[in-house]
Structures are given as C-alpha cells and as structure tokens.
Amino acid sequence: MCRAETLRWLRETGPSALEQLYREADRVRREWVGDQVHLRGLIEISNICSRQCGYCGLRAGNRELVRYRMSETEIVACARLAATLGYGTVVLQAGETESLSGAFIANIVRAIKTETRLAVTLSLGERSLADLELWRGAGANRYLLRFETSDPELFRRIHPPAAGMMRDRIDLLRALRGLGYEIGSGVMIGIPGQTYETLARDIERFRELDLDMIGVGPFLPHPATPLGCGDAPAAVPPEEQTPNSEEMVYKVVALTRLACPEANIPATTALATVNARNGRELGLLRGANVVMPNLTPPVYRRHYEIYPNKACIAERPADCDGCLRGRIAQIGRIPGTGPGGRQRGQPHE
Ligand code: SAH
C-alpha cells in the first residue's frame, strides 16, 4: 500500500468503509497466521527506571511510585505458572535499570529454559550489546523494544537519550536481529506532536524492519509525567495531530496486518484499557492474533503503572487466564499451542 493510501485509511471515518478495511485485515490474518491466538504470560519484574521518558509513569522523576524488583525465585515461580496454564511464552518486562544486572537476568533466563519449554521474551529497554548477547546465550528467544515513533525529533523530545547510549532503538533492533533474537517493536498512537504522516511512516518502518512482533496502543496520559500534564513536545496543526482514540488503534492494527501479514500482533492491554468491554476482541477481529495475560503477582502489579487505570490491575493471574480464554472462545478462535514464534514463508494452510 502506498503512503497516500495509508493516509486515506488513517483519515477515513465512514463506518462501512472501515468495516471493509477490518474485514480485509481479518482475512489476511486468517490466511497467514491462522485462527490460533497465542497467549504470552506477562511478568512485570521491576518498575525501577533510570530514564525520564515524558510519557511513562515509571520514569525516574515520578517519586510517588512505590518501587519494586521481583526476586529470581518469584519470577521463576511465575514462569512455572505460565507453563502450568499452558502458555507458550513468558515476557519479562521492566523499567530500564542497571539494578537488573546482566547476570541476574541471565540466571533467570537459564532457570526458566531449564525448567520449562517456554519461549522467553525480554522487554527491558535499551541495554548494552554485552547484556543482549549474554541473555541470548542464556537462551532468550525474543526482544521487545518499541521505537514509539519514527519521527526522530519527536522521539528525542519524549524519550531523552541516556548518557553514553550510542545506538538508537532502530539500531538496537537491527543488532538484536543480528544476535538471533526474534524482534518486536511498535508505537503509541496519539502522542502529542504525532502527525498522520508520521503514523503512516511508522507502519512503513514496521515493514522495512521486517518485524516479527508488532504492538501498538493508544497513548494514555499519566498525570505524573510531562506529557500527561499537557506538555506539547511539538506544535502541529490540529488537523495533522493524530487522536489517541480507540478507532485509530483499530485502523493501525488493521493496516499493520496488511503491511506485515506474518507478524505476531497483540491486542494490547492499552486497548483493553480504553475499551474494557470488548477492546481485546475487536483487536483480534481486526488483525491481531496475540494476547498477553498478566502473571505479575497482585502486590506488585498495582505499582507497574505505566499509565493510569490499566486494565486488569486488580486481577489475579488465574482471573486473567480465565477471562482471556473466555474472550477467545467467544469470537470463535482457539488458544495457541507451542511457542507461537513467527512462521516465515507461506500463507497458512
Ligand atoms: N522499559 C521498557 C518497557 C516499557 S513499558 C521499554 O522502554 O521498552 C512498554 C511500553 O508501554 C512502552 O514501550 C510504551 O510504548 C508503552 N507505554 C509507556 N507509557 C505509556 C503511556 N502513557 N500510554 C500508553 N503506552 C505507554
């Protein structure tokens, strides 16, 4: 699809035209990745962060947050639960902090790989090549690092660079691929200063990077962050500014499926946060094929507040499991089995 056509869809508001886009995305999803919905157990292992991202509630400057780091024993216990619940993958996610040392994470990855058959995905921010290499050697399979926006100037403003970090996120994704990881990325939709043109370019970038996993969700303002307090990182005319609406997320999910038919695309928690009733289902019906049940113990979960009113914040792991399986069944899909990595090549069946 050319840029102009993507832009036309991003600006489309007619319900019957959009139905056509969603139907096509659903068809391509079925043809390329089938009816399985892969379950990735999410473990939010720490909310400690040394960065100052303008959008994220975990930013170092947020002094109101109670900080935690789960122990190796607790993390491995969550992974065991994931295996018991029949998931194929665990995702270890955290703020960006050296207090999660290379060796600490490597030991945990090794323990999970020894005890279970789970695929391990890491989402720990921008780390040194030495750490990324160590973790890959320990058995980690995938790495998630959203580039957040393809506009470099906007990115710098909302995500001030760390001292000494030479690589940007795009370089890091390429390096991760070189190390043999499956790579995942994505963007937020409706960031103040993000234009329709930028969002169209984001989707082109997904394709150029040949991403294995692509997560997109609405930007949700957090009051303890500059962006949540009305900071405008860039002045754009109102007609160029993307909204952070539910509909805009579905459009991007659908266009992403058309651009990257083989990718694993989650119906994200942020989508469930803007529509608790059936946001996830609609995501799955409009291009997505993955959900991420939360396995973080409730005592920690409420402190992993990247944005306010996060869906499932008070649930227990078993609640999330039952709820998501019910939702998958209701729309006539089936829970995935096995690790659910990217399959290259042919349309499905
Ligand atoms: N420290 C890791 C994990 C961050 S949380 C990293 O930086 O990669 C995972 C994702 O949550 C981020 O990549 C971002 O896209 C999303 N996120 C953070 N704050 C958000 C907000 N206020 N609204 C919506 N999504 C947000």
CSV table of C-alpha atoms and ligand atoms in Angstrom, one decimal:
chain,number,residue,atom,x,y,z
A,1,MET,CA,0.0,0.0,0.0
A,2,CYS,CA,1.4,3.4,-0.9
A,3,ARG,CA,1.8,6.3,1.6
A,4,ALA,CA,-1.2,8.2,0.2
A,5,GLU,CA,-3.5,5.1,0.5
A,6,THR,CA,-2.4,4.5,4.1
A,7,LEU,CA,-3.0,8.2,4.9
A,8,ARG,CA,-6.5,7.9,3.3
A,9,TRP,CA,-7.3,5.0,5.6
A,10,LEU,CA,-5.9,6.7,8.7
A,11,ARG,CA,-8.2,9.7,8.0
A,12,GLU,CA,-11.2,7.5,7.0
A,13,THR,CA,-14.2,7.9,9.3
A,14,GLY,CA,-17.0,6.2,7.4
A,15,PRO,CA,-18.2,3.1,9.2
A,16,SER,CA,-18.9,1.0,6.1
A,17,ALA,CA,-15.5,1.8,4.5
A,18,LEU,CA,-13.8,0.9,7.8
A,19,GLU,CA,-15.7,-2.3,8.0
A,20,GLN,CA,-14.2,-3.2,4.7
A,21,LEU,CA,-10.7,-2.5,5.9
A,22,TYR,CA,-11.3,-4.6,9.1
A,23,ARG,CA,-12.7,-7.5,7.1
A,24,GLU,CA,-9.7,-7.5,4.8
A,25,ALA,CA,-7.3,-7.4,7.8
A,26,ASP,CA,-9.2,-10.3,9.4
A,27,ARG,CA,-9.0,-12.3,6.1
A,28,VAL,CA,-5.2,-11.7,5.8
A,29,ARG,CA,-4.7,-12.6,9.5
A,30,ARG,CA,-6.6,-15.9,9.0
A,31,GLU,CA,-4.7,-16.7,5.8
A,32,TRP,CA,-1.2,-16.0,7.2
A,33,VAL,CA,-1.3,-16.8,10.9
A,34,GLY,CA,-4.5,-18.8,11.3
A,35,ASP,CA,-7.1,-18.9,14.0
A,36,GLN,CA,-4.8,-19.6,16.9
A,37,VAL,CA,-4.5,-16.8,19.5
A,38,HIS,CA,-1.1,-17.0,21.2
A,39,LEU,CA,-1.0,-16.4,24.9
A,40,ARG,CA,2.1,-14.7,26.2
A,41,GLY,CA,2.3,-14.6,30.0
A,42,LEU,CA,3.5,-11.1,31.0
A,43,ILE,CA,5.7,-10.8,34.2
A,44,GLU,CA,6.4,-7.2,35.2
A,45,ILE,CA,9.6,-7.9,37.0
A,46,SER,CA,10.5,-4.4,38.2
A,47,ASN,CA,9.2,-0.9,37.9
A,48,ILE,CA,12.6,0.7,38.8
A,49,CYS,CA,13.7,3.0,36.0
A,50,SER,CA,16.6,5.4,35.4
A,51,ARG,CA,15.1,7.1,32.3
A,52,GLN,CA,13.0,10.2,32.1
A,53,CYS,CA,10.5,9.3,29.3
A,54,GLY,CA,7.9,12.1,29.0
A,55,TYR,CA,5.1,9.6,28.6
A,56,CYS,CA,5.7,6.8,31.1
A,57,GLY,CA,4.6,6.6,34.7
A,58,LEU,CA,7.7,4.6,35.6
A,59,ARG,CA,10.0,7.5,34.8
A,60,ALA,CA,12.7,8.1,37.4
A,61,GLY,CA,11.3,11.5,38.2
A,62,ASN,CA,8.0,10.0,39.4
A,63,ARG,CA,8.6,10.0,43.2
A,64,GLU,CA,5.1,8.9,44.1
A,65,LEU,CA,5.6,5.4,42.8
A,66,VAL,CA,6.5,2.6,45.3
A,67,ARG,CA,9.4,0.8,43.5
A,68,TYR,CA,9.9,-3.0,43.5
A,69,ARG,CA,12.1,-5.7,42.0
A,70,MET,CA,10.9,-9.3,42.0
A,71,SER,CA,13.3,-11.9,43.2
A,72,GLU,CA,14.6,-14.7,41.0
A,73,THR,CA,12.5,-17.2,42.9
A,74,GLU,CA,9.3,-15.1,42.4
A,75,ILE,CA,10.0,-14.7,38.7
A,76,VAL,CA,10.7,-18.3,38.1
A,77,ALA,CA,7.6,-19.3,40.0
A,78,CYS,CA,5.5,-17.0,37.7
A,79,ALA,CA,7.1,-18.8,34.7
A,80,ARG,CA,6.2,-22.2,36.2
A,81,LEU,CA,2.6,-20.9,36.5
A,82,ALA,CA,2.7,-19.9,32.8
A,83,ALA,CA,3.8,-23.4,31.8
A,84,THR,CA,1.0,-24.9,34.0
A,85,LEU,CA,-1.6,-22.7,32.4
A,86,GLY,CA,-0.5,-23.9,29.0
A,87,TYR,CA,1.2,-20.8,27.7
A,88,GLY,CA,4.0,-21.0,25.1
A,89,THR,CA,5.9,-17.8,26.1
A,90,VAL,CA,6.7,-15.6,29.0
A,91,VAL,CA,7.6,-11.9,28.6
A,92,LEU,CA,9.8,-10.4,31.2
A,93,GLN,CA,9.2,-6.7,31.2
A,94,ALA,CA,10.6,-3.8,33.4
A,95,GLY,CA,11.7,-0.3,33.6
A,96,GLU,CA,15.2,0.3,32.3
A,97,THR,CA,17.7,-0.1,35.1
A,98,GLU,CA,21.2,-1.4,35.7
A,99,SER,CA,19.8,-2.8,39.0
A,100,LEU,CA,18.6,-5.7,36.8
A,101,SER,CA,22.1,-6.7,36.1
A,102,GLY,CA,23.2,-8.8,33.1
A,103,ALA,CA,24.0,-11.7,35.3
A,104,PHE,CA,20.7,-11.5,37.3
A,105,ILE,CA,18.6,-11.7,34.1
A,106,ALA,CA,20.9,-14.4,32.5
A,107,ASN,CA,20.4,-16.6,35.6
A,108,ILE,CA,16.6,-16.2,35.4
A,109,VAL,CA,16.5,-17.0,31.7
A,110,ARG,CA,18.6,-20.1,32.2
A,111,ALA,CA,16.4,-21.3,35.1
A,112,ILE,CA,13.2,-20.8,33.0
A,113,LYS,CA,14.8,-22.5,30.0
A,114,THR,CA,16.0,-25.4,32.1
A,115,GLU,CA,12.7,-26.0,33.9
A,116,THR,CA,10.2,-25.3,31.2
A,117,ARG,CA,9.7,-25.4,27.4
A,118,LEU,CA,8.7,-21.8,27.3
A,119,ALA,CA,9.9,-19.3,24.8
A,120,VAL,CA,11.4,-16.3,26.7
A,121,THR,CA,10.8,-12.7,25.5
A,122,LEU,CA,12.6,-9.8,27.2
A,123,SER,CA,11.4,-6.2,27.3
A,124,LEU,CA,13.9,-4.4,29.4
A,125,GLY,CA,14.7,-1.3,27.4
A,126,GLU,CA,17.9,-0.2,25.9
A,127,ARG,CA,20.7,-2.3,27.2
A,128,SER,CA,24.4,-2.8,26.2
A,129,LEU,CA,25.3,-5.2,23.4
A,130,ALA,CA,27.2,-7.3,26.0
A,131,ASP,CA,24.0,-7.8,28.1
A,132,LEU,CA,21.9,-8.6,25.0
A,133,GLU,CA,24.5,-11.1,23.8
A,134,LEU,CA,24.7,-12.7,27.3
A,135,TRP,CA,20.9,-13.1,27.5
A,136,ARG,CA,20.7,-14.6,24.0
A,137,GLY,CA,23.4,-17.0,25.0
A,138,ALA,CA,21.4,-17.9,28.2
A,139,GLY,CA,18.5,-18.9,25.9
A,140,ALA,CA,16.3,-15.8,25.5
A,141,ASN,CA,14.4,-16.1,22.2
A,142,ARG,CA,12.8,-12.7,21.6
A,143,TYR,CA,13.2,-9.0,22.5
A,144,LEU,CA,10.5,-6.3,22.5
A,145,LEU,CA,11.6,-2.7,22.1
A,146,ARG,CA,9.1,-0.2,20.7
A,147,PHE,CA,10.6,2.6,18.7
A,148,GLU,CA,7.5,4.6,19.9
A,149,THR,CA,7.5,7.0,16.8
A,150,SER,CA,9.5,7.1,13.6
A,151,ASP,CA,9.9,10.9,13.9
A,152,PRO,CA,13.4,11.2,15.4
A,153,GLU,CA,12.9,14.7,16.7
A,154,LEU,CA,9.6,13.8,18.4
A,155,PHE,CA,11.3,10.7,19.8
A,156,ARG,CA,14.2,12.6,21.3
A,157,ARG,CA,11.7,15.0,23.0
A,158,ILE,CA,9.6,12.4,24.6
A,159,HIS,CA,12.5,10.0,25.3
A,160,PRO,CA,15.6,11.9,26.3
A,161,PRO,CA,18.7,9.9,25.4
A,162,ALA,CA,20.6,8.2,28.2
A,163,ALA,CA,24.2,9.4,28.7
A,164,GLY,CA,26.6,7.3,26.8
A,165,MET,CA,24.0,5.4,24.8
A,166,MET,CA,25.3,5.5,21.2
A,167,ARG,CA,22.6,3.5,19.5
A,168,ASP,CA,19.1,4.5,18.8
A,169,ARG,CA,16.3,2.0,19.1
A,170,ILE,CA,16.2,1.2,15.4
A,171,ASP,CA,20.0,0.4,15.6
A,172,LEU,CA,19.4,-1.8,18.6
A,173,LEU,CA,16.6,-3.7,16.9
A,174,ARG,CA,19.0,-4.4,14.0
A,175,ALA,CA,21.7,-5.5,16.4
A,176,LEU,CA,19.1,-7.8,18.2
A,177,ARG,CA,18.2,-9.4,14.9
A,178,GLY,CA,22.0,-9.9,14.3
A,179,LEU,CA,22.2,-11.8,17.6
A,180,GLY,CA,19.5,-14.2,16.5
A,181,TYR,CA,16.6,-12.8,18.5
A,182,GLU,CA,13.1,-12.5,17.1
A,183,ILE,CA,12.4,-8.8,17.2
A,184,GLY,CA,9.3,-6.9,18.3
A,185,SER,CA,8.6,-3.2,18.2
A,186,GLY,CA,5.7,-0.8,17.9
A,187,VAL,CA,4.5,2.7,18.6
A,188,MET,CA,2.0,4.6,20.7
A,189,ILE,CA,-0.9,6.2,18.8
A,190,GLY,CA,-2.0,9.8,19.5
A,191,ILE,CA,1.3,11.1,21.1
A,192,PRO,CA,1.0,14.9,21.3
A,193,GLY,CA,3.0,16.1,18.2
A,194,GLN,CA,2.5,12.9,16.2
A,195,THR,CA,1.0,13.6,12.7
A,196,TYR,CA,-0.9,11.4,10.4
A,197,GLU,CA,2.1,11.4,8.1
A,198,THR,CA,4.4,10.2,10.9
A,199,LEU,CA,2.0,7.4,11.7
A,200,ALA,CA,1.9,6.3,8.1
A,201,ARG,CA,5.7,6.3,8.2
A,202,ASP,CA,5.6,4.2,11.4
A,203,ILE,CA,3.7,1.4,9.5
A,204,GLU,CA,6.2,1.6,6.6
A,205,ARG,CA,9.0,1.3,9.2
A,206,PHE,CA,7.4,-1.9,10.6
A,207,ARG,CA,7.7,-3.5,7.2
A,208,GLU,CA,11.2,-2.2,6.5
A,209,LEU,CA,12.5,-3.7,9.7
A,210,ASP,CA,10.7,-7.0,8.9
A,211,LEU,CA,9.5,-7.1,12.5
A,212,ASP,CA,8.4,-10.5,14.0
A,213,MET,CA,6.1,-8.9,16.5
A,214,ILE,CA,4.3,-5.5,16.4
A,215,GLY,CA,2.5,-3.9,19.3
A,216,VAL,CA,0.5,-0.7,19.0
A,217,GLY,CA,-1.7,1.0,21.6
A,218,PRO,CA,-3.2,4.4,22.4
A,219,PHE,CA,-1.0,6.9,24.2
A,220,LEU,CA,-2.7,7.3,27.6
A,221,PRO,CA,-1.7,10.4,29.6
A,222,HIS,CA,-0.3,9.8,33.0
A,223,PRO,CA,-0.6,12.8,35.4
A,224,ALA,CA,2.9,12.3,36.9
A,225,THR,CA,4.5,12.8,33.5
A,226,PRO,CA,5.3,15.9,31.4
A,227,LEU,CA,3.1,14.6,28.5
A,228,GLY,CA,0.3,13.8,30.9
A,229,CYS,CA,0.4,17.4,32.2
A,230,GLY,CA,-0.2,18.9,28.8
A,231,ASP,CA,3.4,19.4,27.7
A,232,ALA,CA,3.4,19.8,23.9
A,233,PRO,CA,6.6,18.3,22.5
A,234,ALA,CA,5.9,19.7,19.1
A,235,ALA,CA,3.4,22.2,17.7
A,236,VAL,CA,1.4,20.6,14.9
A,237,PRO,CA,-1.8,22.0,13.3
A,238,PRO,CA,-4.8,20.4,14.9
A,239,GLU,CA,-5.9,18.7,11.7
A,240,GLU,CA,-2.5,17.0,11.5
A,241,GLN,CA,-2.5,15.7,15.1
A,242,THR,CA,-3.4,12.0,15.4
A,243,PRO,CA,-6.1,11.2,18.0
A,244,ASN,CA,-5.4,8.6,20.7
A,245,SER,CA,-8.8,7.1,20.0
A,246,GLU,CA,-9.9,3.5,20.1
A,247,GLU,CA,-10.9,3.7,16.4
A,248,MET,CA,-7.4,5.0,15.4
A,249,VAL,CA,-5.8,2.0,17.2
A,250,TYR,CA,-8.0,-0.5,15.2
A,251,LYS,CA,-7.1,1.2,12.0
A,252,VAL,CA,-3.4,1.0,12.7
A,253,VAL,CA,-3.8,-2.7,13.8
A,254,ALA,CA,-5.6,-3.5,10.5
A,255,LEU,CA,-3.1,-1.6,8.4
A,256,THR,CA,-0.2,-3.2,10.2
A,257,ARG,CA,-1.6,-6.7,9.4
A,258,LEU,CA,-1.9,-5.7,5.8
A,259,ALA,CA,1.7,-4.4,5.7
A,260,CYS,CA,3.2,-7.3,7.7
A,261,PRO,CA,1.0,-10.3,7.1
A,262,GLU,CA,3.2,-12.8,9.0
A,263,ALA,CA,3.8,-10.7,12.1
A,264,ASN,CA,2.5,-11.6,15.6
A,265,ILE,CA,0.3,-8.7,16.6
A,266,PRO,CA,-1.1,-8.4,20.1
A,267,ALA,CA,-4.5,-6.9,21.1
A,268,THR,CA,-2.8,-4.8,23.8
A,269,THR,CA,-3.6,-4.1,27.4
A,270,ALA,CA,-3.8,-0.4,26.5
A,271,LEU,CA,-6.5,-1.2,24.0
A,272,ALA,CA,-8.4,-3.1,26.8
A,273,THR,CA,-7.9,-0.1,29.0
A,274,VAL,CA,-9.8,2.2,26.6
A,275,ASN,CA,-12.5,-0.4,26.0
A,276,ALA,CA,-12.7,-2.9,28.9
A,277,ARG,CA,-15.9,-4.5,27.5
A,278,ASN,CA,-14.6,-5.7,24.1
A,279,GLY,CA,-11.4,-3.8,23.1
A,280,ARG,CA,-9.3,-7.0,23.0
A,281,GLU,CA,-11.9,-8.9,21.0
A,282,LEU,CA,-12.2,-6.1,18.4
A,283,GLY,CA,-8.4,-6.0,18.1
A,284,LEU,CA,-8.4,-9.8,17.5
A,285,LEU,CA,-11.1,-9.4,14.9
A,286,ARG,CA,-9.3,-6.6,13.1
A,287,GLY,CA,-5.8,-8.1,12.6
A,288,ALA,CA,-4.4,-9.1,15.9
A,289,ASN,CA,-3.5,-12.7,16.9
A,290,VAL,CA,-1.9,-12.5,20.3
A,291,VAL,CA,-3.0,-11.6,23.9
A,292,MET,CA,-0.8,-11.1,26.9
A,293,PRO,CA,-2.4,-12.4,30.1
A,294,ASN,CA,-0.8,-10.7,33.1
A,295,LEU,CA,1.0,-13.1,35.5
A,296,THR,CA,2.5,-10.4,37.8
A,297,PRO,CA,1.6,-11.0,41.4
A,298,PRO,CA,-1.1,-8.5,42.5
A,299,VAL,CA,1.1,-7.0,45.2
A,300,TYR,CA,3.5,-5.8,42.5
A,301,ARG,CA,1.1,-5.3,39.7
A,302,ARG,CA,-0.6,-2.2,41.1
A,303,HIS,CA,2.8,-0.5,41.1
A,304,TYR,CA,3.6,-1.1,37.4
A,305,GLU,CA,1.6,1.9,36.4
A,306,ILE,CA,2.9,3.0,33.1
A,307,TYR,CA,-0.4,4.8,32.5
A,308,PRO,CA,-3.4,5.2,34.8
A,309,ASN,CA,-6.4,2.8,35.2
A,310,LYS,CA,-4.5,0.0,33.5
A,311,ALA,CA,-6.9,-2.9,32.6
A,312,CYS,CA,-6.7,-5.9,35.0
A,313,ILE,CA,-4.8,-4.0,37.6
A,314,ALA,CA,-6.6,-5.8,40.5
A,315,GLU,CA,-6.9,-9.3,39.0
A,316,ARG,CA,-5.0,-12.4,39.9
A,317,PRO,CA,-3.1,-14.4,37.3
A,318,ALA,CA,-5.9,-17.1,37.2
A,319,ASP,CA,-8.5,-14.4,36.7
A,320,CYS,CA,-6.7,-13.0,33.6
A,321,ASP,CA,-6.3,-16.5,32.2
A,322,GLY,CA,-9.9,-17.5,32.6
A,323,CYS,CA,-11.1,-14.1,31.3
A,324,LEU,CA,-8.9,-14.2,28.2
A,325,ARG,CA,-9.7,-17.8,27.3
A,326,GLY,CA,-13.4,-16.9,27.5
A,327,ARG,CA,-13.0,-14.0,25.2
A,328,ILE,CA,-11.0,-16.0,22.7
A,329,ALA,CA,-13.7,-18.7,22.6
A,330,GLN,CA,-16.5,-16.2,22.3
A,331,ILE,CA,-15.2,-14.9,19.0
A,332,GLY,CA,-14.7,-18.5,17.6
A,333,ARG,CA,-10.9,-18.6,17.9
A,334,ILE,CA,-8.7,-21.1,19.6
A,335,PRO,CA,-5.9,-20.7,22.2
A,336,GLY,CA,-2.4,-21.2,20.6
A,337,THR,CA,-0.3,-24.2,21.5
A,338,GLY,CA,3.5,-24.2,21.4
A,339,PRO,CA,5.8,-21.2,21.4
A,340,GLY,CA,4.0,-19.4,18.7
A,341,GLY,CA,7.0,-17.8,17.1
A,342,ARG,CA,7.0,-16.2,13.7
A,343,GLN,CA,6.4,-18.6,10.8
A,344,ARG,CA,8.1,-17.4,7.7
A,345,GLY,CA,7.1,-18.0,4.1
A,346,GLN,CA,3.8,-19.4,3.1
A,347,PRO,CA,0.2,-18.3,3.8
A,348,HIS,CA,-1.3,-20.6,6.4
A,349,GLU,CA,-2.9,-23.9,5.1
B,1,SAH,N1,11.3,0.0,29.8
B,1,SAH,C1,10.8,-0.8,28.7
B,1,SAH,C2,9.3,-1.2,28.8
B,1,SAH,C3,8.4,-0.1,28.9
B,1,SAH,S1,6.7,-0.4,29.1
B,1,SAH,C4,11.0,-0.1,27.4
B,1,SAH,O1,11.1,1.1,27.4
B,1,SAH,O2,11.0,-0.7,26.3
B,1,SAH,C5,6.2,-0.9,27.4
B,1,SAH,C6,5.6,0.1,26.5
B,1,SAH,O3,4.5,0.7,27.2
B,1,SAH,C7,6.4,1.2,26.0
B,1,SAH,O4,7.3,0.8,25.0
B,1,SAH,C8,5.4,2.2,25.6
B,1,SAH,O5,5.1,2.1,24.2
B,1,SAH,C9,4.1,1.9,26.4
B,1,SAH,N2,3.8,3.0,27.3
B,1,SAH,C10,4.5,3.6,28.2
B,1,SAH,N3,3.8,4.7,28.7
B,1,SAH,C11,2.6,4.7,28.1
B,1,SAH,C12,1.5,5.6,28.2
B,1,SAH,N4,1.5,6.6,29.0
B,1,SAH,N5,0.5,5.3,27.3
B,1,SAH,C13,0.5,4.3,26.5
B,1,SAH,N6,1.5,3.4,26.4
B,1,SAH,C14,2.6,3.6,27.2
